[in-house]
Coordinates of C-alpha atoms in Angstrom, one line a residue:
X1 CA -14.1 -20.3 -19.8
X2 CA -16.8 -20.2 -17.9
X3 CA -20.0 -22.3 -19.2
X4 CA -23.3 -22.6 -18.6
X5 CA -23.1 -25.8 -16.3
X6 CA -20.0 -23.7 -14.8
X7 CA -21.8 -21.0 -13.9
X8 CA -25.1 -23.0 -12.5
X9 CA -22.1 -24.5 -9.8
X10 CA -21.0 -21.1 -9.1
X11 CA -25.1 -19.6 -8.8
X12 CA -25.8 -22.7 -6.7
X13 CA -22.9 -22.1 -3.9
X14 CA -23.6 -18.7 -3.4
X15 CA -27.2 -17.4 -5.1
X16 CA -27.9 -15.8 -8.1
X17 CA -28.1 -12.2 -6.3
X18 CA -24.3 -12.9 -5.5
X19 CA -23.1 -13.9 -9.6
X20 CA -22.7 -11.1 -12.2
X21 CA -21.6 -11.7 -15.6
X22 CA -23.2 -8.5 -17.1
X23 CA -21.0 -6.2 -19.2
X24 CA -21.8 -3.4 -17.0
X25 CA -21.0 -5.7 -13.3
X26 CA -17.8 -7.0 -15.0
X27 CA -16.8 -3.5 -16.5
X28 CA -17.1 -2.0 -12.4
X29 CA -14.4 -4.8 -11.6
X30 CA -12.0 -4.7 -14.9
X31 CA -9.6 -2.2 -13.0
X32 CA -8.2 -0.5 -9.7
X33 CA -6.0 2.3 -8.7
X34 CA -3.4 1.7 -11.1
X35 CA -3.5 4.0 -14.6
X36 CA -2.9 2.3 -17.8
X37 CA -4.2 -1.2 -16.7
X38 CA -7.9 -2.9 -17.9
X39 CA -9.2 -5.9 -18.3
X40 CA -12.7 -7.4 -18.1
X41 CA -13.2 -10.6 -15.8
X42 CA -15.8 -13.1 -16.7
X43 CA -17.8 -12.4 -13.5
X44 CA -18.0 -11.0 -10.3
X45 CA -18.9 -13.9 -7.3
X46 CA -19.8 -12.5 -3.9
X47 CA -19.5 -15.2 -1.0
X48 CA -20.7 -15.2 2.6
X49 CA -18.2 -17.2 4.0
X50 CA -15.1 -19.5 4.2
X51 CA -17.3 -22.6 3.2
X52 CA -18.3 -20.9 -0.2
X53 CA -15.1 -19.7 -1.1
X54 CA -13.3 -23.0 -0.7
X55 CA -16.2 -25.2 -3.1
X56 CA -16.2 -21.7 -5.5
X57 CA -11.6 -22.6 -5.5
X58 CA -12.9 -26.4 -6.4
X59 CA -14.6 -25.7 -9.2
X60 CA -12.2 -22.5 -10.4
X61 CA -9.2 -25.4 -9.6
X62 CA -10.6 -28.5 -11.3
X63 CA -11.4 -25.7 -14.6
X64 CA -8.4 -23.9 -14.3
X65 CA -10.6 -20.7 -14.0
X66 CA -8.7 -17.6 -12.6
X67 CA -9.5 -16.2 -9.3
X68 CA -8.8 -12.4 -8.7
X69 CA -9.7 -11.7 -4.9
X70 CA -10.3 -8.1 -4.2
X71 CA -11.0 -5.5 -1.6
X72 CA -11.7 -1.8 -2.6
X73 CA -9.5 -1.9 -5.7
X74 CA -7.1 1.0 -4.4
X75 CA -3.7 -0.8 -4.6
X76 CA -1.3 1.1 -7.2
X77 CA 0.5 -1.9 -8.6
X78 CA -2.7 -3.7 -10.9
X79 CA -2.5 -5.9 -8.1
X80 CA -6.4 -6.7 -8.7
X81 CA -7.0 -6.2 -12.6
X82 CA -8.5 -9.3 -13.9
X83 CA -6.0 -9.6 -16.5
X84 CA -6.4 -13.2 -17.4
X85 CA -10.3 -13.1 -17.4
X86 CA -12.2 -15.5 -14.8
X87 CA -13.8 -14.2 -11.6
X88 CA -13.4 -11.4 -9.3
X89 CA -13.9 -12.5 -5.8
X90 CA -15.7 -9.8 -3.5
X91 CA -15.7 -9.9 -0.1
X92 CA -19.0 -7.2 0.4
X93 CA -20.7 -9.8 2.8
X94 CA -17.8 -10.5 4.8
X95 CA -17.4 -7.7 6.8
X96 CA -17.4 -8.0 10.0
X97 CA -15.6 -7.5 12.9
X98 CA -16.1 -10.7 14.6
X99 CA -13.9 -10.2 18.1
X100 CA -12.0 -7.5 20.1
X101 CA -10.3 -9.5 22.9
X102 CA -8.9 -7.2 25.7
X103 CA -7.4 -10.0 27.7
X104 CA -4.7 -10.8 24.4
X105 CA -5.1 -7.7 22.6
X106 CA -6.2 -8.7 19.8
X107 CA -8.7 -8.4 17.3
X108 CA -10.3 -11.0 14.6
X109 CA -11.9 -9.4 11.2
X110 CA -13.4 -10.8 7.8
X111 CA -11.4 -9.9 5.0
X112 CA -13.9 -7.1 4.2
X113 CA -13.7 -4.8 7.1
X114 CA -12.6 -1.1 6.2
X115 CA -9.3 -0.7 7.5
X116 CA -10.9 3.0 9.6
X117 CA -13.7 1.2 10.8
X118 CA -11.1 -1.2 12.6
X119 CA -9.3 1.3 13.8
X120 CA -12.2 3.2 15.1
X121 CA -13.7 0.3 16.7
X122 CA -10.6 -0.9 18.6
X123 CA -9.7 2.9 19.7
X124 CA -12.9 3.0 21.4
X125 CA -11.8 0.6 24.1
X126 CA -8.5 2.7 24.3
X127 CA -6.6 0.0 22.1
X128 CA -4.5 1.1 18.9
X129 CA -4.0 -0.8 15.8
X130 CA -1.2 1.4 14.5
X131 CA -0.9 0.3 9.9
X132 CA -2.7 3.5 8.9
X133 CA -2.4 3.2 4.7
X134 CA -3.3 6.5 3.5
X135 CA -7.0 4.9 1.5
X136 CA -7.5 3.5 5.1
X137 CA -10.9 5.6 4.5
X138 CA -12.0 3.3 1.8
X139 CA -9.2 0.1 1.8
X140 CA -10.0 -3.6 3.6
X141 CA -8.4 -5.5 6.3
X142 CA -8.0 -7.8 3.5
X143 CA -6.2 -5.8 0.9
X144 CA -4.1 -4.5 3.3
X145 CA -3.0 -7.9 4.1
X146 CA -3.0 -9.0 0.7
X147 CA -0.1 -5.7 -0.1
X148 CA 1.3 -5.7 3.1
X149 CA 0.4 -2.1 3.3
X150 CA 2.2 0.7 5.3
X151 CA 1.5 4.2 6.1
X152 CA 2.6 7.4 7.8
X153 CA 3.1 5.6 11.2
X154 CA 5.4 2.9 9.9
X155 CA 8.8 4.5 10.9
X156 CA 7.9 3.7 14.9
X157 CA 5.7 0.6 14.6
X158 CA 6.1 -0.7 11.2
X159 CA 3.8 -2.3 8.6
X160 CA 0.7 -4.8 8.2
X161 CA 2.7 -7.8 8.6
X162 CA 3.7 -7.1 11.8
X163 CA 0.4 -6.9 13.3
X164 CA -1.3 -10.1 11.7
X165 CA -0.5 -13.0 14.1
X166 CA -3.0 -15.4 12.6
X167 CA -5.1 -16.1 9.5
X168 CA -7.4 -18.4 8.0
X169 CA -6.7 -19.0 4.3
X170 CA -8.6 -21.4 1.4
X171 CA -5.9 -23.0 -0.2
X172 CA -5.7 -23.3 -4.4
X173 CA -7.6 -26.6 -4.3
X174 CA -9.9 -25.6 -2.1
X175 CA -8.4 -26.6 1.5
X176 CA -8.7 -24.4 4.5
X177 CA -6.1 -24.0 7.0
X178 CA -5.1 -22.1 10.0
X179 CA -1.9 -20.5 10.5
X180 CA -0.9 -18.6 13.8
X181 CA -3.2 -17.9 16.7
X182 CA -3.7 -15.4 19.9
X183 CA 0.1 -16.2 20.7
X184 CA 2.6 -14.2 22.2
X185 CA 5.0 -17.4 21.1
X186 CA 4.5 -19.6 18.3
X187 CA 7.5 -21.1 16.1
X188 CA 6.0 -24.2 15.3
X189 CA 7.3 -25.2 11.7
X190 CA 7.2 -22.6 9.0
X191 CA 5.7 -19.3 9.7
X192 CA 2.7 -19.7 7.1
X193 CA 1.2 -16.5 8.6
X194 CA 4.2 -14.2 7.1
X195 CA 4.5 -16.2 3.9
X196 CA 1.1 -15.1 2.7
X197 CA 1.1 -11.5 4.0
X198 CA 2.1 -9.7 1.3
X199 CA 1.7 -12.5 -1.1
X200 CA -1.2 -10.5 -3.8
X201 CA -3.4 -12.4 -3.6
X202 CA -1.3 -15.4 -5.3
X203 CA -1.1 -17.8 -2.5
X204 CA -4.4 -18.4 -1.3
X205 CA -7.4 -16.4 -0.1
X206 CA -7.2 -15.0 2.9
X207 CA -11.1 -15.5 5.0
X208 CA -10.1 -14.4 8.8
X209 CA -7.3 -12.5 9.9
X210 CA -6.7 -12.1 13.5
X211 CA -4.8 -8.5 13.8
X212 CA -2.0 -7.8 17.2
X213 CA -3.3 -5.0 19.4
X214 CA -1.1 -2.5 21.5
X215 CA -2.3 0.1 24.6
X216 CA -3.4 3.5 22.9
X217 CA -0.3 5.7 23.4
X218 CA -0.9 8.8 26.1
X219 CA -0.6 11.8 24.1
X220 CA 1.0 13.2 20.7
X221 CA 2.3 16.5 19.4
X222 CA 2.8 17.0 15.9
X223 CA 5.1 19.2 14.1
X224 CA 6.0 21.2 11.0
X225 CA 9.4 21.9 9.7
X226 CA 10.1 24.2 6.9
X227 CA 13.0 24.5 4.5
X228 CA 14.4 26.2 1.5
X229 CA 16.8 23.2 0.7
X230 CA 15.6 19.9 -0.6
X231 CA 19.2 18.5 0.8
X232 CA 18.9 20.4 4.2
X233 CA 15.2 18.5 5.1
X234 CA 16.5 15.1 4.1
X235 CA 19.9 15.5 6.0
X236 CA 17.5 16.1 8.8
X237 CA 15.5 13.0 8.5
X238 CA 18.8 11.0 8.8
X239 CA 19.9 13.0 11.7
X240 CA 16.9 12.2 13.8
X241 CA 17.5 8.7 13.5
X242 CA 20.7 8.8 14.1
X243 CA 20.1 10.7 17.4
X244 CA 18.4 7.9 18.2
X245 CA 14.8 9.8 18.2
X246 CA 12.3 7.1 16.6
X247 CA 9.6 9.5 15.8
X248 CA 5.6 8.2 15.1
X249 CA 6.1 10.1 11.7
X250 CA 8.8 11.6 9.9
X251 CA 6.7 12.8 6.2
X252 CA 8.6 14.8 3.6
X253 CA 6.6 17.1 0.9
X254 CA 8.6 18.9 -1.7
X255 CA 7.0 22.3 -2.9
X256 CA 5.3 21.1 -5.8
X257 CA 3.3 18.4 -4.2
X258 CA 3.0 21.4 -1.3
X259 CA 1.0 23.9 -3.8
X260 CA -1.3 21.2 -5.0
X261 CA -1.7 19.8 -1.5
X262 CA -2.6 23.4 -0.6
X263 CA -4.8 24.5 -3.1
X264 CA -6.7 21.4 -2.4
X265 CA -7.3 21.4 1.9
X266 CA -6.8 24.5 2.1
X267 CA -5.6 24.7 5.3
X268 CA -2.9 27.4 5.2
X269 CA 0.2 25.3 4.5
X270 CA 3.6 27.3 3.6
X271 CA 4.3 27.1 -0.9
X272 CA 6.8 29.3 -0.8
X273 CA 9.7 27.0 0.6
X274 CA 11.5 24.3 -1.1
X275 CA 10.1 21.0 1.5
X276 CA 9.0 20.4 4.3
X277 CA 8.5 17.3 7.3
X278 CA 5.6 16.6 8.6
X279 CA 7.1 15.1 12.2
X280 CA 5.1 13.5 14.6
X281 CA 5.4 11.3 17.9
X282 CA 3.5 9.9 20.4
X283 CA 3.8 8.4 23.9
X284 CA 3.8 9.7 27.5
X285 CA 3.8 13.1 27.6
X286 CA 7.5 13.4 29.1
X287 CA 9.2 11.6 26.6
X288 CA 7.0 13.5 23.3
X289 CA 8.0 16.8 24.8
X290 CA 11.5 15.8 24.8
X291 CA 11.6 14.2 21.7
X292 CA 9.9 17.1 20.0
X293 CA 12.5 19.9 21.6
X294 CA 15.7 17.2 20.5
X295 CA 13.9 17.3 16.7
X296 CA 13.4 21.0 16.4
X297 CA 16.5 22.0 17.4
X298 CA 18.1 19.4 14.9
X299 CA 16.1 20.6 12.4
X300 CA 17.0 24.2 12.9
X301 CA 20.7 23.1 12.4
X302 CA 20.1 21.7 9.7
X303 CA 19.1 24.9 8.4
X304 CA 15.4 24.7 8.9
X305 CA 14.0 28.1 8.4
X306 CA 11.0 27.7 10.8
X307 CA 10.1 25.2 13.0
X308 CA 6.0 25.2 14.2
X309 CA 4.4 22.8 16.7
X310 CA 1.0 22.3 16.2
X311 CA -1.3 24.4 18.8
X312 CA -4.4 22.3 18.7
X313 CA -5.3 18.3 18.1
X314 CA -7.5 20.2 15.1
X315 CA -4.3 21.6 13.3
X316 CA -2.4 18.6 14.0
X317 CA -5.4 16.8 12.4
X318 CA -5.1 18.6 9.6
X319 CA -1.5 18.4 9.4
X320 CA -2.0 14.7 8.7
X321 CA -5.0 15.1 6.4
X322 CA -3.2 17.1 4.0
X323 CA -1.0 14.6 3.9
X324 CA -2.8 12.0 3.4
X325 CA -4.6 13.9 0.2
X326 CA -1.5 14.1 -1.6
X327 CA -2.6 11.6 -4.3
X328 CA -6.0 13.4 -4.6
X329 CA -4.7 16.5 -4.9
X330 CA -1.9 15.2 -7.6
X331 CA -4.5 13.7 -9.4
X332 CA -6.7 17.1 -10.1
X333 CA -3.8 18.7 -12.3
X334 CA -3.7 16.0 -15.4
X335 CA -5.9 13.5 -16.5
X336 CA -3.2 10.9 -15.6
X337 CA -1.7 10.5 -12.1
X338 CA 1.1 7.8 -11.8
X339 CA 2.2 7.6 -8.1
X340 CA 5.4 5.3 -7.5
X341 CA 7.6 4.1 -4.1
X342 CA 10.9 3.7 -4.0
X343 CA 12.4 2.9 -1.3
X344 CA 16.2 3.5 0.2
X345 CA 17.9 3.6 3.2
X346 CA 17.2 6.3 5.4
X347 CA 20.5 7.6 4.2
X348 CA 20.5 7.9 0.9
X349 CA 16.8 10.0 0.9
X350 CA 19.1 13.2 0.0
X351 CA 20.6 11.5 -3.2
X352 CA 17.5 10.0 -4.1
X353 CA 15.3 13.2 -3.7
X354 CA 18.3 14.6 -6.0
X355 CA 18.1 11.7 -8.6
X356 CA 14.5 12.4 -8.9
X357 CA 14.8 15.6 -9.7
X358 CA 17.6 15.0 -12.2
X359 CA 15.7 12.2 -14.7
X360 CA 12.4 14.0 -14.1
X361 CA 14.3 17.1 -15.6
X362 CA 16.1 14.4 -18.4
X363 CA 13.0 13.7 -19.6
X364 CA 10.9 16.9 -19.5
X365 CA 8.5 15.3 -16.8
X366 CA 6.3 16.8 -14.0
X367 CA 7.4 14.6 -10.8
X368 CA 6.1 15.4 -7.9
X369 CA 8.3 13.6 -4.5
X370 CA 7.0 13.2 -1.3
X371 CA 6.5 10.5 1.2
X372 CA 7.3 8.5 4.1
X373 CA 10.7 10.0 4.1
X374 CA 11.7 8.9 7.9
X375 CA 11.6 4.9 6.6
X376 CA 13.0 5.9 3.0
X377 CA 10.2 5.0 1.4
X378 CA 9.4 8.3 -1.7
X379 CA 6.5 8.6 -3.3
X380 CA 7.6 10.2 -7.2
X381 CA 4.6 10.5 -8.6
X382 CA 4.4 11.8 -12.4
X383 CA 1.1 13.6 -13.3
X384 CA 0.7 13.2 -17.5
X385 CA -1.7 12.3 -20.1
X386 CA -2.2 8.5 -21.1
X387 CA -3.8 9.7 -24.4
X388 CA -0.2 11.4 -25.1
X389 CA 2.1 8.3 -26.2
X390 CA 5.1 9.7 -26.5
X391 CA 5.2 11.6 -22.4
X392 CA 4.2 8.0 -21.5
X393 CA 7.1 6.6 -23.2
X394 CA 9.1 9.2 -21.5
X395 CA 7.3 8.5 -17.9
X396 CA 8.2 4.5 -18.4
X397 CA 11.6 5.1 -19.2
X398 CA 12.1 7.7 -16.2
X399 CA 10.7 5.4 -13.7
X400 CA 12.5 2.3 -14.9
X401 CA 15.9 4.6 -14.1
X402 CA 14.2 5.4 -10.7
X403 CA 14.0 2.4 -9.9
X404 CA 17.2 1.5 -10.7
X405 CA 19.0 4.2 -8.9
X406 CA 17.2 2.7 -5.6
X407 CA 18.3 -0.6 -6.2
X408 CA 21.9 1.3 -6.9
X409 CA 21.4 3.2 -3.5
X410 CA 20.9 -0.3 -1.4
X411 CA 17.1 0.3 -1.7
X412 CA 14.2 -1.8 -3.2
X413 CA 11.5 -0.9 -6.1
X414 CA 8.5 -1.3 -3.7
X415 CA 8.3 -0.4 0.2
X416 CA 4.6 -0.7 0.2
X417 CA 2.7 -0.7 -3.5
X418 CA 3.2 -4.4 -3.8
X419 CA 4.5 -5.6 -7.1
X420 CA 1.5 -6.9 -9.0
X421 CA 1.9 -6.3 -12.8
X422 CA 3.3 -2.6 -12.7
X423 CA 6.5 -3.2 -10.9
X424 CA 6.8 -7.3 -12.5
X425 CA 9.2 -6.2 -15.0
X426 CA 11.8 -4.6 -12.6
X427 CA 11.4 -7.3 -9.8
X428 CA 14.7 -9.1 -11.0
X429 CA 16.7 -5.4 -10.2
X430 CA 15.7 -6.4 -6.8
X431 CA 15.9 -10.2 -6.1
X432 CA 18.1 -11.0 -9.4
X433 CA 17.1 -13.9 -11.2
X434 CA 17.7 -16.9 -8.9
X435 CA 15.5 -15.0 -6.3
X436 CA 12.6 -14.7 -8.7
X437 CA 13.2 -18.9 -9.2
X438 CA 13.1 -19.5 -5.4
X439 CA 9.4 -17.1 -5.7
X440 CA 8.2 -19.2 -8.9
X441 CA 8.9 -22.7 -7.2
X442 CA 6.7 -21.7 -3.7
X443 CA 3.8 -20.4 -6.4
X444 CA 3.9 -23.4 -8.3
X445 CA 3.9 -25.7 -5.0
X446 CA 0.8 -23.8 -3.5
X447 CA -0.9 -23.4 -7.1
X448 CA 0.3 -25.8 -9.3
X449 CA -2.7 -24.6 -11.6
X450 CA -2.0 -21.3 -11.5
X451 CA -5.7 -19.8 -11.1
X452 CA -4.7 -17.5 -8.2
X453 CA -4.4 -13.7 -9.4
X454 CA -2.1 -15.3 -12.3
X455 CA 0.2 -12.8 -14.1
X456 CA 0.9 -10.9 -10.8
X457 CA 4.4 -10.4 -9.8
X458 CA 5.7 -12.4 -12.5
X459 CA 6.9 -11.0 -15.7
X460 CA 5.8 -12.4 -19.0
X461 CA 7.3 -9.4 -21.0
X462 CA 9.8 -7.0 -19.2
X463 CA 9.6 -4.7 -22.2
X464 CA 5.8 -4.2 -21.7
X465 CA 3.4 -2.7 -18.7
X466 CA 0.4 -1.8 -19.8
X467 CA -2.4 -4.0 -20.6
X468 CA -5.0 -3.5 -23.5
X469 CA -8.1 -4.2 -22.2
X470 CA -10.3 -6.5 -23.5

């Protein structure tokens, strides 16, 4: 509960211009991404800096106020719903990009940098920050970090974590701390850095990040393969791999999502063929021609029916546009969009694509499957109606056997969502319940109050995922 003295502490750290209890300033922040999930905060608290944060955690710690931080609100797990009330922590003036270092290849951001504009900013001095999440357009450095967030070139150079080598974090009670540094080499006592990568927002908040840089690779050739055999395209994916090709991206689209994805861009993509991959690598120009011959002619074995390299760096742009819109698109055919990832081997993709389709027909449900099919991570995503009770029912009960059968298949229920409070009740299908103990214990030693971003990744109720709002 917030009070009046409260909230004069809170007004006197940051301004009043930066504290918003209104209905209407509360409302804005009461949800993300994620369908189904609402609930209104007690306010909204903008700080400028580290200093501010860690005397705003004093206060929210010696209260036992909850603290939600937040980027953009696009993560797809309820990651940043305010369900326990308390304050949304926005990170609007901290965004900036405070150092692009050349000589270590690195670069140091506030939390609040978009993800794009990072990416622009580096590639302008021929450097390449390769986690490309598909909101990168609208997501923050900071939320990325926060989900450990992925994206179509994760295949070759992998995920968020892997590029944040350093961070400055306020602690629960208040402290700051930094982990890491511009290091090529650092294994001095527990890697704090990786521990709260990926950690929603539960651990601590997350004030500086400093982000691993690579040289801008020389060229790239992107290409389309199309098939009438939703078992043909995944057999292909596993085949790449196994011919030891690591492609930039590997994407699968199955001819549902095409249509959509069509109809949307607009940008004369085949709907007449069951699925297709979206491949793509990069490098010198040697090794992507080679790669990209070794690919096609797999593909073609494996009973592609066409295989089309893009002619211009405008189609290929398009290529991974469309892409990219998938969720958009989806989200234009029913009021509801619910967009999952499951994850699995690379060799199971072909049973799992199967075991989609088979509980999506089960339970009379639209699921649309596509994704970043060359890591094995699938995106079913079910468009539907909230309003209609009994379709939801049926969507829950699908996805809960989803998730399942990737667990089954050596897989996990999240390769890059996060959990937050959507996947909470299957978490223990994944780690089992003394896994979830060893998770509770490092929460309760960071946050013995349990005021950061409580009720995330956590079950109270397995039987339940949706929150009433408040």
């Amino acid at each position: 509960m917030i009070t009046k003295e409260i909230k004069a502490l809170f007004c006197a750290i940051v301004g009043a211009e930066n504290y918003d209890d209104s209905k209407v300033g509360c409302l804005v922040y009461s949800y993300d991404a994620t369908p189904q999930y609402q609930a209104m905060p007690e306010a909204v608290i903008a700080p400028k800096n580290a200093a501010e944060i860690s005397a705003i955690v004093k206060i929210c710690d010696n209260h036992k106020i909850p603290i939600v931080p937040r980027g953009s609100g696009t993560n797809l797990c309820a990651g940043t719903c305010p369900t326990e009330g308390g304050i949304v922590l926005l990170f609007k003036h901290m965004n900036s990009i405070l150092d692009i270092d050349e000589e270590n290849l690195t670069a140091t951001v506030e939390p609040g940098v978009i993800t794009l504009d990072m990416i622009a900013a580096v590639e302008k001095k021929g450097l390449f920050y390769p986690p490309d999440p598909s909101s990168m357009k609208i997501s923050t450095i900071g939320g990325n970090i926060n989900e450990n967030s992925g994206g179509l070139r994760g295949l070759k150079y992998g995920v968020t974590r892997d590029y944040v080598i350093a961070l400055e974090i306020v602690l629960p009670n208040g402290d700051i701390i930094q982990t890491g540094g511009k290091l090529a080499k650092d294994v001095a006592g527990y890697d704090l850095t990786r521990l709260f990568v990926g950690s929603e927002g539960t651990l601590g908040i997350i004030t500086k990040a400093t982000l691993k840089l690579i040289p801008m690779p020389e060229t790239k050739q992107t290409m389309l393969a199309l098939y009438q055999d939703l078992e043909a395209a995944a057999r292909s994916v596993s085949k790449i791999i196994a011919n030891k090709i690591i492609p930039t991206t590997l994407e699968f689209l199955d001819q549902p999502t095409l249509k959509v994805v069509e109809d949307f861009a607009q940008i004369g993509l085949p709907t007449d063929v069951k699925a297709v991959l979206l491949i793509e690598q990069d490098g010198p120009l040697e090794v992507v021609e080679q790669d990209m011959k070794k690919m096609a002619d797999i593909c073609k074995t494996e009973e592609a029916i066409s295989v089309q390299v893009a002619q211009s760096a405008e189609e290929a742009e398009n290529l991974r546009t469309a892409r990219r819109s998938a969720l958009s698109a989806l989200a234009r055919l029913k009021p509801t969009t619910i967009l999952e990832d499951a994850t699995v081997p690379r060799s199971e993709i072909a049973k799992m694509v199967a075991a989609i389709n088979e509980i999506a027909e089960k339970y009379s449900l639209d699921i649309c499957t596509f994704g970043h099919a060359g890591d094995g991570n699938l995106h079913p995503t079910c468009t539907t109606d909230v309003r209609n009770h009994k379709e939801i029912e049926r969507v829950e009960q699908a996805f809960a056997e989803i998730f399942q059968k990737a667990v089954e298949l050596g897989g996990t229920i999240t390769g890059e969502h996060g959990v937050g409070m959507m996947k909470a009740p299957y978490l223990h299908l994944k780690l089992g319940e003394a896994g979830i103990a060893a998770m509770k214990a490092i929460k309760q030693a960071f946050d013995p109050n349990n005021i950061m971003n409580p009720g995330k990744i956590f079950a109270k109720d397995t039987k339940k995922r949706v929150v009433v709002a408040k």
